[in-house]
Amino acid sequence: MTRVAKVEPISEDRGDAIIVSGWRVLDVTDMDAPKEVSRHDQEPEAIQAARRFEAETAGEPGSDADDTQDYDASRADSGKPEV
């Protein structure tokens, strides 16, 4: 089964500021039971890890085709690299 990943900041609310200390990749295939897959210092690293995580399961028998989800639409080079 193709898995679905989500990238989100690891943050701490310090009253007058929200501090982002890193990024984590979550397996949200089952929205009722998300699982942390990995943690990263920078967002681009987390995005790449999420792409790899989804791609690893896309070729398994019975999986839906991997999509071309764009994690950061503000970047022109975003999206799944062509093979």
PDB file of C-alpha atoms in Angstrom:
ATOM      1  CA  MET A   1       0.000   0.000   0.000  1.00  0.00           C
ATOM      2  CA  THR A   2       1.335   3.427  -0.913  1.00  0.00           C
ATOM      3  CA  ARG A   3       1.818   5.486   2.213  1.00  0.00           C
ATOM      4  CA  VAL A   4       1.078   9.190   2.639  1.00  0.00           C
ATOM      5  CA  ALA A   5       3.587  11.483   4.356  1.00  0.00           C
ATOM      6  CA  LYS A   6       3.194  14.917   5.889  1.00  0.00           C
ATOM      7  CA  VAL A   7       5.930  17.425   6.782  1.00  0.00           C
ATOM      8  CA  GLU A   8       5.333  19.680   9.769  1.00  0.00           C
ATOM      9  CA  PRO A   9       7.423  21.984  11.955  1.00  0.00           C
ATOM     10  CA  ILE A  10       8.539  21.037  15.445  1.00  0.00           C
ATOM     11  CA  SER A  11       7.691  24.201  17.351  1.00  0.00           C
ATOM     12  CA  GLU A  12       7.569  25.610  20.838  1.00  0.00           C
ATOM     13  CA  ASP A  13       5.316  28.474  21.917  1.00  0.00           C
ATOM     14  CA  ARG A  14       7.298  30.856  24.131  1.00  0.00           C
ATOM     15  CA  GLY A  15       4.590  33.405  24.763  1.00  0.00           C
ATOM     16  CA  ASP A  16       5.632  36.210  22.439  1.00  0.00           C
ATOM     17  CA  ALA A  17       7.252  33.952  19.824  1.00  0.00           C
ATOM     18  CA  ILE A  18       6.914  30.531  18.281  1.00  0.00           C
ATOM     19  CA  ILE A  19      10.301  28.861  17.889  1.00  0.00           C
ATOM     20  CA  VAL A  20      10.740  26.257  15.129  1.00  0.00           C
ATOM     21  CA  SER A  21      13.471  23.856  16.218  1.00  0.00           C
ATOM     22  CA  GLY A  22      13.195  21.362  13.367  1.00  0.00           C
ATOM     23  CA  TRP A  23      10.922  19.461  11.026  1.00  0.00           C
ATOM     24  CA  ARG A  24       9.338  16.034  11.216  1.00  0.00           C
ATOM     25  CA  VAL A  25       7.908  13.620   8.704  1.00  0.00           C
ATOM     26  CA  LEU A  26       4.711  11.846   9.682  1.00  0.00           C
ATOM     27  CA  ASP A  27       3.093   8.780   8.133  1.00  0.00           C
ATOM     28  CA  VAL A  28      -0.535   9.923   7.864  1.00  0.00           C
ATOM     29  CA  THR A  29      -1.792   6.984   5.820  1.00  0.00           C
ATOM     30  CA  ASP A  30      -4.118   6.322   8.753  1.00  0.00           C
ATOM     31  CA  MET A  31      -5.215   9.824   9.788  1.00  0.00           C
ATOM     32  CA  ASP A  32      -6.485   8.492  13.117  1.00  0.00           C
ATOM     33  CA  ALA A  33      -3.043   7.134  14.034  1.00  0.00           C
ATOM     34  CA  PRO A  34      -0.223   9.256  12.546  1.00  0.00           C
ATOM     35  CA  LYS A  35       3.297   7.916  13.132  1.00  0.00           C
ATOM     36  CA  GLU A  36       6.505   9.911  13.198  1.00  0.00           C
ATOM     37  CA  VAL A  37       8.922   8.626  10.547  1.00  0.00           C
ATOM     38  CA  SER A  38      11.890  10.985  10.993  1.00  0.00           C
ATOM     39  CA  ARG A  39      13.133  14.362  12.256  1.00  0.00           C
ATOM     40  CA  HIS A  40      15.282  16.891  10.407  1.00  0.00           C
ATOM     41  CA  ASP A  41      17.024  20.188  11.089  1.00  0.00           C
ATOM     42  CA  GLN A  42      15.899  21.805   7.840  1.00  0.00           C
ATOM     43  CA  GLU A  43      12.640  21.739   5.897  1.00  0.00           C
ATOM     44  CA  PRO A  44      14.186  20.707   2.525  1.00  0.00           C
ATOM     45  CA  GLU A  45      15.678  17.609   4.191  1.00  0.00           C
ATOM     46  CA  ALA A  46      12.274  16.707   5.622  1.00  0.00           C
ATOM     47  CA  ILE A  47      10.596  17.180   2.242  1.00  0.00           C
ATOM     48  CA  GLN A  48      13.085  14.861   0.557  1.00  0.00           C
ATOM     49  CA  ALA A  49      12.603  12.270   3.314  1.00  0.00           C
ATOM     50  CA  ALA A  50       8.818  12.448   2.853  1.00  0.00           C
ATOM     51  CA  ARG A  51       9.191  11.925  -0.896  1.00  0.00           C
ATOM     52  CA  ARG A  52      11.475   8.916  -0.355  1.00  0.00           C
ATOM     53  CA  PHE A  53       9.099   7.450   2.232  1.00  0.00           C
ATOM     54  CA  GLU A  54       6.142   7.637  -0.168  1.00  0.00           C
ATOM     55  CA  ALA A  55       8.152   6.382  -3.149  1.00  0.00           C
ATOM     56  CA  GLU A  56       9.444   3.334  -1.237  1.00  0.00           C
ATOM     57  CA  THR A  57       5.922   1.934  -0.984  1.00  0.00           C
ATOM     58  CA  ALA A  58       4.626   2.992  -4.409  1.00  0.00           C
ATOM     59  CA  GLY A  59       6.098  -0.037  -6.190  1.00  0.00           C
ATOM     60  CA  GLU A  60       4.681  -2.683  -3.853  1.00  0.00           C
ATOM     61  CA  PRO A  61       1.997  -5.003  -5.257  1.00  0.00           C
ATOM     62  CA  GLY A  62      -1.482  -3.606  -4.750  1.00  0.00           C
ATOM     63  CA  SER A  63      -0.283  -0.018  -4.372  1.00  0.00           C
ATOM     64  CA  ASP A  64      -1.890   2.902  -6.066  1.00  0.00           C
ATOM     65  CA  ALA A  65       0.362   4.775  -8.469  1.00  0.00           C
ATOM     66  CA  ASP A  66       2.636   7.307  -6.744  1.00  0.00           C
ATOM     67  CA  ASP A  67       1.358  10.835  -7.229  1.00  0.00           C
ATOM     68  CA  THR A  68       3.326  13.944  -8.081  1.00  0.00           C
ATOM     69  CA  GLN A  69       2.344  15.907  -4.995  1.00  0.00           C
ATOM     70  CA  ASP A  70       4.176  19.211  -4.744  1.00  0.00           C
ATOM     71  CA  TYR A  71       5.281  19.844  -1.155  1.00  0.00           C
ATOM     72  CA  ASP A  72       6.437  23.415  -1.749  1.00  0.00           C
ATOM     73  CA  ALA A  73       4.563  25.139  -4.532  1.00  0.00           C
ATOM     74  CA  SER A  74       6.642  28.306  -4.203  1.00  0.00           C
ATOM     75  CA  ARG A  75       9.701  26.532  -5.674  1.00  0.00           C
ATOM     76  CA  ALA A  76       9.874  26.053  -9.426  1.00  0.00           C
ATOM     77  CA  ASP A  77      11.926  22.848  -9.083  1.00  0.00           C
ATOM     78  CA  SER A  78       9.497  21.204  -6.625  1.00  0.00           C
ATOM     79  CA  GLY A  79       7.640  18.003  -7.247  1.00  0.00           C
ATOM     80  CA  LYS A  80       8.722  14.490  -7.954  1.00  0.00           C
ATOM     81  CA  PRO A  81      11.829  14.225 -10.131  1.00  0.00           C
ATOM     82  CA  GLU A  82      11.296  12.573 -13.499  1.00  0.00           C
ATOM     83  CA  VAL A  83      12.818   9.158 -13.900  1.00  0.00           C
TER      84      VAL A  83
END
